[in-house]
Amino acid sequence: MRAPFVTNRKHDRRFVLGLVGLLCLVAAGALAVVLAGAAGGGPATLRAGGARHAVNLTVAAARAGTTAVDLTVTGADGRPSTPDEIELEVLMPQMGHVLSTVRPSATSPGAYRAEAVSLPMGGQYEFTVRLSGPDGDDRVVFPLLVSG
Amino acid sequence: MRNQRHTPLARFSAVLCVVVALLSGAAPAWADGGPAGQDVHVAQTLGTRELTVVVRAVEVVPGPLRVNVITHAGTPAGGIRLSAAPTGVRSGDDAAGSPSETRLDLGAEPGSYDADLAVDVVGPWELVLDDGEHTGRIPFVVPAPVVSPVQSLSQNGFLAAGVLLVLAIATAVLSRRAWVPLIPAAGVVAAIAVGAVGALLTGLVPPPPRPGVELDATVDNVRDPYAGGALAPQDFSRPPATLVVAARQVPTGADLALTVTDGSSGAPADDLLVHDSALVHLVVVTPSGGLRHLHPARTGPGTYRVLVDSTEQGHYAVSAEIARRGGGVQLLRSATGFDLGTDTTAPAPVAGDGPRRIGGTDVVVRTEGLDTAGATTVHARFGTGNDLQPWLGMVGHMIVVGPLRGGQDVGRAAQDAPVWGHVHHMVPTGPGDQPDETVAAYGPDTTFTHHFSLPGRYLVWLQAERHYSVLTVPVELTITGREDAEREEGR
């Protein structure tokens, strides 16, 4: 019987070296993906609750550029809420820049959309939704990392 | 040829030994590089009570949340309501979490009173203290166990090496073809390479930004702080803040409403960190020269409230020491201060060096280097035993205000004073968490060193805690200029 792992033939050595090399390449690729971290830039849906409302915020493209932002607002009873006023403010907290303040338009009861919100650069953003209605005012802040 | 035949076996044995050795030592290390749980100490001036709230680190989620409320001498007895509620922004189908609530009866005896709440999700939470009239909201983060991706890669590499090794041995024994065992054997080499590289990189890959400290915390980034990857900014610092003070006269003094806003956007600065055991260190100099070192309760985003127990008429100078998320402590001096009444209050006499009795404790003060040429040191001995308690994480504090112009009430002079400083006598560092106020083991000597850049008359207030009572010792210092000091030395 032939002993295993005996690699005295040239093509066996090449085979093993090639195999190890290939697997190392695969592993190096996996390592690169891990170190590079999440690419980001896709749609981001975030949820948060204020004192009187719960808000869902969807940023269609969380990367530098122009994106649509959708909001859905529900009351304490979980049903769609229609506050008298709703305002979306986009801010970069590290620089203290208020980049835009928009009034999203209603698309259906409790649903609002801001069509073209400018995100001029990558970094940490805060999307602040301010609501005011018969129940009182609310302020909900959504932190979001935006890719460059 | 003989050597050539045995070399692979020797390599195989070496690989086996290395794999066994590495696998036997590969234990999971939770929270490496992630937000390790730590106790949070927060001083709160809630109404007429000066409390220190210690939010103990959460070990398991869902699990208990232990809160210690430490009272001081003179704190009125009574019940307060404690509640914890999740406040984090989340994505996906994460559960929102449930608030929990309990009632804590504070006795007349100063000391630590304990309460247990429950937390059921990781992420940002808020602890609410409510005495029926005043509310304080303390933000804190319930951390998740975190393993860095590189460490995880290393562990998985060695795990794969072990599995492939067994497979290689099995195929070597069972397979009739010589090349079949070479495939898992090659996998062993590659997996060990991955494991070794991962292990080497574990200490080299920088930790991610800490949610709640450098970045705004969300449920997602607390659970996986590495998810942001290269998206996270490199410079976390934020603009300076603006402090606005509104005072309302009440029978016991003044009810202050403070607003902290971002100096650039003007938006509420709701990102204050707990530093030196408080969100805001408010220093108030009264018209007669008294000092109040208070810790306003956070009532909402960027809004704080505190009662100042002084009915002296005249002008009050105010400053607040804060640290915003992203780093850096700022001293915000109120440009206005506030006034009570229409009269003024005469300055109280203040001693310099020597003994005095403050709140039942003999205090001896000694100063040296009272000039601008070098460092000035103030020594104070509180009592005679080692029984000082750490207040705000320090054995002692010294607040410096000056040079003070004559002919004004002290509050007005302090408002105009160019220098306000805060000096610490630190707790000796040791292993474990920061000691709380129940540890009376420090002092009696405290030392404070400060470089005075301007000559003139200063007021400093030395503060230390003994028998659960914060002692405040005013001291007047006269700092001479460099030329005066040199002339004095030449005599």
XYZ file of C-alpha atoms in Angstrom:
639
model
C 0.000 0.000 0.000
C 1.252 3.429 -0.834
C 1.840 5.766 2.110
C -0.377 8.788 2.140
C 1.048 12.318 1.909
C 4.172 11.128 0.161
C 4.738 13.790 -2.433
C 7.848 12.638 -4.165
C 6.366 13.135 -7.587
C 6.591 16.519 -9.178
C 2.962 16.777 -10.249
C 1.765 15.846 -6.733
C 3.745 18.732 -5.297
C 2.337 21.141 -7.824
C -1.144 19.872 -7.088
C -0.759 20.417 -3.324
C 0.896 23.800 -3.726
C -1.769 24.905 -6.149
C -4.515 23.731 -3.838
C -3.032 25.490 -0.801
C -2.512 28.625 -2.859
C -6.101 28.604 -4.065
C -7.510 28.112 -0.593
C -5.234 30.849 0.767
C -6.513 33.197 -1.908
C -10.096 32.415 -0.928
C -9.230 33.016 2.731
C -7.446 36.285 1.909
C -10.526 37.423 -0.008
C -12.722 36.619 2.985
C -10.336 38.543 5.242
C -10.415 41.560 2.925
C -14.214 41.555 2.958
C -14.230 41.370 6.755
C -11.689 44.185 7.144
C -13.363 46.437 4.601
C -16.586 46.181 6.549
C -20.058 46.679 5.255
C -20.216 48.513 1.974
C -23.446 50.304 2.896
C -25.154 52.704 0.552
C -28.340 50.710 0.114
C -31.789 51.449 1.439
C -32.024 51.916 5.180
C -35.212 51.521 7.170
C -35.167 52.697 10.753
C -37.827 52.744 13.414
C -38.128 54.824 16.544
C -40.700 56.070 18.983
C -41.275 59.573 20.254
C -43.401 60.537 23.226
C -46.646 60.294 21.257
C -45.830 58.836 17.844
C -43.878 55.984 16.302
C -42.055 56.819 13.089
C -40.628 54.614 10.346
C -38.027 56.301 8.191
C -36.779 54.786 4.936
C -33.830 56.349 3.135
C -33.858 54.909 -0.386
C -30.099 55.260 -0.913
C -27.934 55.829 2.156
C -25.010 57.165 0.138
C -23.798 60.572 -0.988
C -26.135 62.005 -3.597
C -29.837 62.666 -3.772
C -32.320 60.264 -2.279
C -35.983 59.891 -1.510
C -37.033 59.604 2.122
C -40.298 57.933 3.146
C -41.945 58.339 6.503
C -44.823 56.501 8.118
C -46.294 57.839 11.318
C -48.437 55.913 13.754
C -50.035 57.024 16.979
C -49.955 55.425 20.387
C -52.767 53.082 19.297
C -50.687 51.759 16.382
C -52.975 53.296 13.742
C -51.786 55.764 11.091
C -51.473 59.234 12.531
C -51.859 62.486 10.614
C -50.118 65.277 12.506
C -50.907 68.867 11.544
C -47.297 69.536 10.653
C -44.406 67.311 9.804
C -40.868 68.424 9.054
C -37.718 66.521 8.198
C -34.340 68.014 9.029
C -31.085 66.524 7.775
C -28.035 67.365 9.861
C -24.402 66.294 10.146
C -23.677 66.407 13.884
C -19.878 66.388 13.670
C -19.899 69.577 11.622
C -23.089 71.058 12.975
C -24.406 71.514 9.434
C -28.135 71.632 8.892
C -28.136 70.461 5.288
C -31.815 70.693 4.526
C -35.184 71.179 6.136
C -38.073 69.826 4.088
C -41.785 69.318 4.536
C -42.583 65.864 3.179
C -45.800 65.554 1.210
C -48.536 63.172 2.287
C -49.002 60.146 0.036
C -51.643 58.388 2.111
C -52.913 58.679 5.706
C -49.842 58.522 7.941
C -47.429 58.182 4.991
C -45.170 60.971 3.778
C -42.469 61.308 1.152
C -39.627 63.743 0.529
C -38.595 63.173 -3.085
C -35.125 64.665 -3.367
C -33.132 64.978 -0.169
C -29.519 65.958 -0.730
C -26.789 64.061 1.109
C -23.672 65.907 -0.103
C -21.035 63.648 1.474
C -20.521 60.444 3.402
C -20.445 60.450 7.197
C -22.714 60.403 10.181
C -26.105 62.038 9.696
C -29.064 62.743 11.923
C -32.510 62.716 10.332
C -34.776 64.599 12.710
C -38.538 64.281 12.265
C -40.563 66.982 14.001
C -44.286 66.424 14.400
C -46.935 68.653 15.844
C -50.589 67.899 16.198
C -53.499 67.964 18.587
C -51.726 65.498 20.894
C -48.689 67.748 21.197
C -45.239 67.992 19.652
C -42.794 65.189 19.066
C -39.193 65.030 17.948
C -37.651 61.784 16.753
C -33.968 61.596 15.795
C -32.596 58.874 13.497
C -28.790 58.520 13.417
C -27.547 57.044 10.122
C -24.131 56.401 8.588
C -24.060 57.402 4.927
C -21.390 56.046 2.581
C -19.342 58.399 0.416
C 14.807 9.547 -1.271
C 14.455 8.354 2.274
C 14.518 11.874 3.618
C 12.025 12.915 0.990
C 9.635 10.180 2.036
C 9.757 11.073 5.723
C 9.572 14.849 5.348
C 5.829 14.964 4.658
C 5.146 12.837 7.718
C 7.260 15.155 9.830
C 5.364 18.124 8.426
C 2.100 16.390 9.105
C 3.107 15.761 12.732
C 4.190 19.356 13.154
C 0.916 20.616 11.720
C -1.011 18.293 14.042
C 0.886 19.566 17.078
C 0.340 23.207 16.111
C -3.371 22.670 15.484
C -3.870 20.880 18.801
C -1.923 23.549 20.660
C -3.793 26.420 19.039
C -7.220 24.875 19.278
C -6.753 24.076 22.937
C -6.010 27.736 23.643
C -8.717 29.267 21.485
C -11.305 30.417 23.979
C -13.996 32.905 22.979
C -13.272 36.396 24.254
C -16.485 38.334 24.492
C -16.585 42.087 24.309
C -13.073 42.417 22.916
C -13.011 45.802 21.262
C -16.717 46.246 21.782
C -18.594 48.252 24.342
C -17.659 46.451 27.519
C -20.217 46.986 30.255
C -19.240 49.476 32.913
C -21.027 51.040 35.834
C -22.317 54.550 35.155
C -22.111 57.035 38.048
C -24.306 60.104 37.594
C -24.815 62.900 40.114
C -28.306 64.404 39.972
C -29.648 67.433 41.784
C -33.262 66.345 41.783
C -35.315 69.068 43.426
C -33.831 69.551 46.881
C -32.062 66.191 46.820
C -28.420 65.796 45.776
C -28.246 62.162 44.652
C -25.629 59.972 43.055
C -27.181 57.368 40.800
C -25.075 54.319 39.980
C -26.390 52.311 37.035
C -24.631 48.977 37.368
C -23.342 47.193 34.278
C -25.836 44.825 32.689
C -24.345 41.340 32.441
C -27.111 39.495 30.618
C -29.911 40.627 28.294
C -32.725 40.082 29.110
C -31.747 40.457 32.715
C -31.817 42.628 35.812
C -30.643 46.217 35.987
C -29.332 47.141 39.420
C -29.524 50.834 40.327
C -27.999 52.306 43.496
C -29.220 55.714 44.594
C -26.780 57.261 47.070
C -28.161 60.027 49.257
C -26.293 62.664 51.219
C -26.639 64.185 54.665
C -29.770 66.296 54.771
C -31.470 64.561 51.834
C -35.192 64.475 52.611
C -36.675 61.021 53.074
C -39.387 59.951 50.674
C -40.210 57.816 47.704
C -39.082 58.275 44.140
C -40.214 56.417 41.053
C -37.518 54.751 38.976
C -38.198 53.532 35.476
C -36.091 52.290 32.583
C -37.298 52.525 28.998
C -35.611 51.627 25.682
C -35.128 54.668 23.457
C -33.012 53.289 20.632
C -33.571 53.681 16.929
C -33.722 50.196 15.433
C -34.050 48.540 12.077
C -35.440 45.253 10.846
C -37.801 43.325 13.050
C -36.003 44.027 16.300
C -38.264 44.043 19.309
C -38.833 47.478 20.748
C -38.260 46.293 24.312
C -40.414 46.866 27.355
C -40.070 49.502 30.027
C -39.874 48.515 33.666
C -40.658 50.533 36.750
C -40.223 50.380 40.490
C -40.560 52.596 43.533
C -37.622 53.328 45.792
C -38.051 54.649 49.314
C -35.184 56.869 50.357
C -34.641 57.000 54.105
C -33.470 59.921 56.192
C -30.186 58.107 56.831
C -27.639 58.953 54.100
C -26.303 55.992 52.194
C -26.977 53.687 49.267
C -30.525 52.631 48.423
C -30.897 49.851 45.867
C -33.509 49.109 43.258
C -33.832 46.433 40.607
C -35.273 47.061 37.167
C -35.215 44.852 34.087
C -33.858 45.316 30.574
C -34.839 43.061 27.706
C -33.076 44.501 24.641
C -29.614 45.902 23.956
C -29.141 49.480 22.805
C -29.845 52.956 24.169
C -32.041 53.222 27.258
C -33.170 55.983 29.560
C -33.376 55.772 33.346
C -36.025 58.133 34.683
C -36.085 59.398 38.269
C -39.297 61.067 39.315
C -39.995 62.486 42.759
C -43.481 63.620 41.781
C -42.401 67.177 40.994
C -39.007 66.868 39.332
C -37.874 64.430 36.678
C -34.378 63.438 35.635
C -33.692 61.377 32.516
C -30.333 59.628 32.380
C -29.353 58.053 29.039
C -27.291 54.877 29.157
C -26.399 52.029 26.800
C -27.098 48.351 27.424
C -24.185 46.689 25.613
C -24.182 43.487 23.592
C -21.419 40.889 23.667
C -19.215 41.663 20.703
C -16.506 39.647 18.963
C -14.396 41.484 16.415
C -14.674 40.081 12.869
C -10.938 39.398 12.796
C -11.107 37.454 16.032
C -14.099 35.559 14.766
C -12.200 34.795 11.562
C -9.268 33.495 13.596
C -11.476 31.250 15.704
C -13.279 29.916 12.656
C -9.950 29.310 10.887
C -8.638 27.152 13.687
C -11.987 25.391 13.992
C -11.928 24.610 10.277
C -8.339 23.378 10.615
C -9.414 20.937 13.287
C -12.332 19.612 11.255
C -10.223 19.312 8.102
C -7.501 17.522 10.012
C -9.919 14.837 11.136
C -11.175 14.615 7.573
C -7.610 14.297 6.259
C -6.834 11.457 8.665
C -10.088 9.705 7.814
C -9.548 9.955 4.061
C -5.898 8.889 4.415
C -7.011 5.727 6.180
C -10.044 4.967 4.060
C -9.276 6.260 0.585
C -7.517 4.092 -1.968
C -6.429 7.106 -3.991
C -3.387 8.990 -2.725
C -4.571 12.426 -3.889
C -7.851 12.424 -1.984
C -6.371 13.126 1.500
C -4.312 15.912 -0.014
C -7.417 18.059 -0.451
C -8.389 18.265 3.259
C -4.678 18.389 4.159
C -4.246 21.439 1.944
C -7.355 22.864 3.588
C -5.697 22.376 6.991
C -2.730 24.473 5.868
C -4.961 27.204 4.470
C -7.220 27.221 7.538
C -4.232 27.491 9.860
C -2.959 30.369 7.749
C -6.321 32.107 8.147
C -6.411 31.425 11.885
C -2.846 32.613 12.416
C -3.340 35.783 10.353
C -6.583 36.510 12.202
C -4.868 35.966 15.556
C -2.020 38.276 14.587
C -4.411 40.981 13.365
C -6.626 40.814 16.458
C -4.401 43.227 18.323
C -3.670 45.396 15.295
C -7.119 46.158 13.904
C -8.353 49.325 15.626
C -11.529 49.012 17.688
C -14.687 50.460 16.129
C -16.148 53.775 17.310
C -18.017 53.259 20.554
C -21.774 53.775 20.203
C -22.925 56.361 22.672
C -19.410 57.737 23.180
C -18.127 58.591 19.706
C -21.209 57.832 17.614
C -24.912 58.255 18.306
C -26.015 54.888 19.674
C -28.640 52.799 17.934
C -29.765 49.233 18.554
C -27.911 48.154 15.411
C -24.546 49.721 16.121
C -24.624 48.580 19.745
C -25.255 45.026 18.592
C -22.596 45.218 15.866
C -20.287 48.214 16.242
C -18.181 46.893 13.335
C -21.066 47.104 10.861
C -20.325 50.724 9.945
C -16.846 49.694 8.836
C -15.094 52.367 6.854
C -18.211 54.580 6.873
C -17.535 55.847 10.376
C -15.916 59.295 10.448
C -12.367 59.682 11.718
C -12.899 62.944 13.586
C -15.741 62.587 16.052
C -15.561 66.004 17.707
C -18.605 68.271 17.531
C -19.015 72.044 17.601
C -18.993 73.992 20.855
C -22.309 74.246 22.652
C -24.294 77.271 23.784
C -25.761 77.565 27.276
C -28.846 79.654 27.963
C -30.008 80.114 31.562
C -33.526 81.153 32.554
C -34.171 81.730 36.252
C -37.476 81.787 38.098
C -37.515 82.965 41.688
C -38.984 80.464 44.145
C -39.225 80.722 47.963
C -36.075 78.628 48.458
C -33.991 80.384 45.809
C -34.046 80.013 42.043
C -35.492 77.410 39.709
C -33.130 77.318 36.736
C -34.077 76.070 33.283
C -30.990 75.404 31.180
C -30.917 74.942 27.445
C -27.868 73.448 25.751
C -27.768 73.861 21.988
C -25.280 73.162 19.238
C -23.227 76.286 18.564
C -23.418 75.739 14.829
C -26.850 74.349 13.989
C -28.674 75.725 17.022
C -30.368 72.355 17.431
C -30.707 70.855 20.927
C -27.426 69.289 21.986
C -28.806 66.002 23.256
C -25.460 64.256 23.165
C -23.918 65.119 26.518
C -21.753 62.384 27.973
C -21.421 61.482 31.596
C -18.012 62.900 32.493
C -16.626 63.118 36.005
C -19.867 61.428 37.094
C -22.355 63.987 35.779
C -23.961 65.162 32.550
C -23.614 68.815 33.556
C -21.458 70.273 36.335
C -23.126 73.579 37.091
C -21.117 76.028 39.163
C -22.988 79.006 40.587
C -21.288 81.834 42.499
C -23.747 83.639 44.761
C -23.758 87.411 45.399
C -21.998 86.974 48.760
C -19.320 84.656 47.372
C -20.918 81.303 48.129
C -20.536 78.359 45.777
C -23.095 75.857 44.528
C -21.757 72.877 42.585
C -24.912 71.267 41.192
C -25.844 68.610 38.666
C -28.961 69.614 36.756
C -31.433 66.908 35.900
C -31.993 66.285 32.197
C -35.670 66.857 31.479
C -35.571 66.347 27.708
C -33.332 66.718 24.658
C -30.917 69.542 25.525
C -32.986 70.801 28.467
C -32.012 70.654 32.126
C -33.501 71.889 35.361
C -32.041 72.569 38.800
C -32.963 74.341 42.021
C -30.412 76.754 43.508
C -30.935 76.971 47.261
C -29.890 80.553 47.859
C -32.148 83.479 48.594
C -29.372 86.077 48.522
C -30.321 89.096 46.494
C -28.011 90.208 43.759
C -26.237 88.752 40.777
C -25.376 85.071 40.326
C -22.587 83.966 37.970
C -23.080 80.608 36.252
C -20.889 78.182 34.332
C -21.452 74.627 33.139
C -18.871 71.977 32.397
C -20.006 69.483 29.792
C -18.602 66.904 27.371
C -20.317 66.294 24.055
C -20.338 62.975 22.234
C -17.178 62.712 20.176
C -14.852 63.966 22.870
C -13.626 67.059 24.609
C -14.796 68.784 27.775
C -16.140 72.310 27.387
C -16.634 75.040 29.963
C -19.740 77.013 29.041
C -19.927 80.308 30.866
C -23.344 81.857 30.888
C -22.993 85.293 29.369
C -25.814 86.595 31.509
C -25.935 84.727 34.802
C -29.126 85.645 36.622
C -30.395 88.068 39.249
C -32.583 87.582 42.261
C -34.336 90.616 43.704
C -33.177 94.168 43.237
C -30.825 94.493 46.177
C -27.263 93.299 46.622
C -25.718 91.084 49.288
C -22.475 92.007 51.059
C -19.517 89.676 50.485
C -18.997 87.096 53.212
C -15.553 87.193 54.875
C -13.236 84.536 53.462
C -10.120 83.222 55.212
C -6.797 82.429 53.584
C -4.317 79.949 55.061
C -5.021 78.359 58.428
C -7.556 76.251 60.280
C -11.340 76.624 60.153
C -14.346 74.486 60.962
C -16.718 73.588 58.130
C -19.806 71.429 58.668
C -18.415 69.827 61.834
C -15.031 69.039 60.251
C -11.755 70.776 61.077
C -10.115 71.873 57.860
C -6.562 73.212 57.647
C -5.519 75.063 54.502
C -1.961 75.795 53.446
C -0.890 77.465 50.209
C 2.427 77.827 48.428
C 3.667 79.522 45.274
C 1.159 82.369 45.245
C 2.509 84.004 42.111
C 2.264 83.753 38.372
C 5.887 82.624 38.032
C 5.107 78.957 38.638
C 2.560 76.543 39.966
C 0.424 77.393 42.959
C -0.454 74.545 45.302
C -3.275 74.510 47.809
C -3.119 71.835 50.505
C -6.178 71.069 52.587
C -6.534 68.556 55.408
C -10.112 67.459 56.103
C -10.346 66.030 59.637
C -7.665 63.604 60.767
C -8.643 60.142 59.484
C -8.693 58.444 56.086
C -12.430 58.821 55.783
C -13.015 61.037 52.762
C -15.438 59.608 50.226
C -14.977 59.976 46.467
C -17.426 62.580 45.207
C -17.883 62.712 41.432
C -15.129 60.125 41.180
C -12.543 62.379 42.893
C -11.216 62.777 46.422
C -11.422 66.544 46.126
C -12.371 69.404 43.837
C -11.152 72.989 43.682
C -13.118 75.626 41.796
C -11.086 78.706 40.868
C -12.614 82.094 39.985
C -10.728 85.349 39.509
C -9.087 87.791 39.433
C -12.037 89.511 41.097
C -12.513 93.251 40.748
C -13.302 95.171 43.912
C -16.335 97.382 44.393
C -18.806 94.799 43.103
C -20.788 92.060 44.725
C -18.903 88.788 44.351
C -21.462 87.328 41.931
C -21.003 90.251 39.549
C -17.204 90.171 39.940
C -17.248 86.424 39.213
C -19.393 87.063 36.130
C -16.663 89.382 34.821
C -13.696 87.274 36.014
C -11.429 86.139 33.184
C -10.471 82.810 34.797
C -12.723 79.958 35.897
C -11.024 76.668 36.618
C -11.806 73.240 38.058
C -8.978 71.234 39.631
C -9.139 67.664 40.960
C -7.417 65.586 43.586
C -7.779 62.173 42.012
C -8.730 58.857 43.551
C -5.685 56.541 43.463
C -6.143 54.263 40.473
C -6.658 50.598 41.131
C -8.132 47.522 39.542
C -11.868 47.183 39.036
C -14.660 49.655 38.715
C -14.625 53.198 40.038
C -15.313 53.223 43.796
C -18.615 54.816 44.769
C -19.322 57.072 47.724
C -19.815 54.179 50.121
C -16.000 53.779 50.145
C -14.757 56.156 52.884
C -11.049 55.463 52.633
C -9.295 58.524 51.290
C -7.634 61.689 52.593
C -7.396 63.425 54.948
C -4.879 65.377 52.861
C -5.845 66.813 49.507
C -3.627 68.751 47.139
C -4.605 71.004 44.252
C -2.129 72.570 41.841
C -3.009 75.298 39.375
C -1.028 77.719 37.234
C -2.446 81.218 37.721
C -1.714 83.258 34.632
C -2.990 86.595 35.944
C -2.180 88.328 39.227
C -4.975 89.480 41.491
C -7.489 88.359 44.063
C -9.051 84.957 43.531
C -11.655 82.932 45.315
C -11.203 79.182 45.336
C -13.579 76.673 46.864
C -12.256 73.311 48.017
C -14.774 70.479 48.061
C -14.577 67.011 49.581
C -17.113 64.545 50.936
C -17.054 63.236 54.480
C -19.829 61.396 56.320
C -22.004 61.729 53.178
C -21.797 65.500 53.428
C -20.092 67.607 50.764
C -17.886 70.160 52.504
C -17.209 73.416 50.666
C -14.272 75.479 51.924
C -13.874 78.993 50.485
C -10.313 80.321 50.416
C -9.106 83.712 49.274
C -5.829 83.788 47.366
C -3.841 86.818 46.344
C -1.626 85.999 43.407
C 1.291 88.290 42.720
C 2.733 88.941 39.296
C 6.015 87.501 38.073
C 7.909 90.776 38.611
C 6.571 91.185 42.136
C 7.594 87.624 42.919
C 11.117 88.164 41.571
C 11.439 91.401 43.550
C 10.320 89.576 46.676
C 12.933 86.873 46.102
C 15.664 89.480 45.596
C 15.146 91.024 49.024
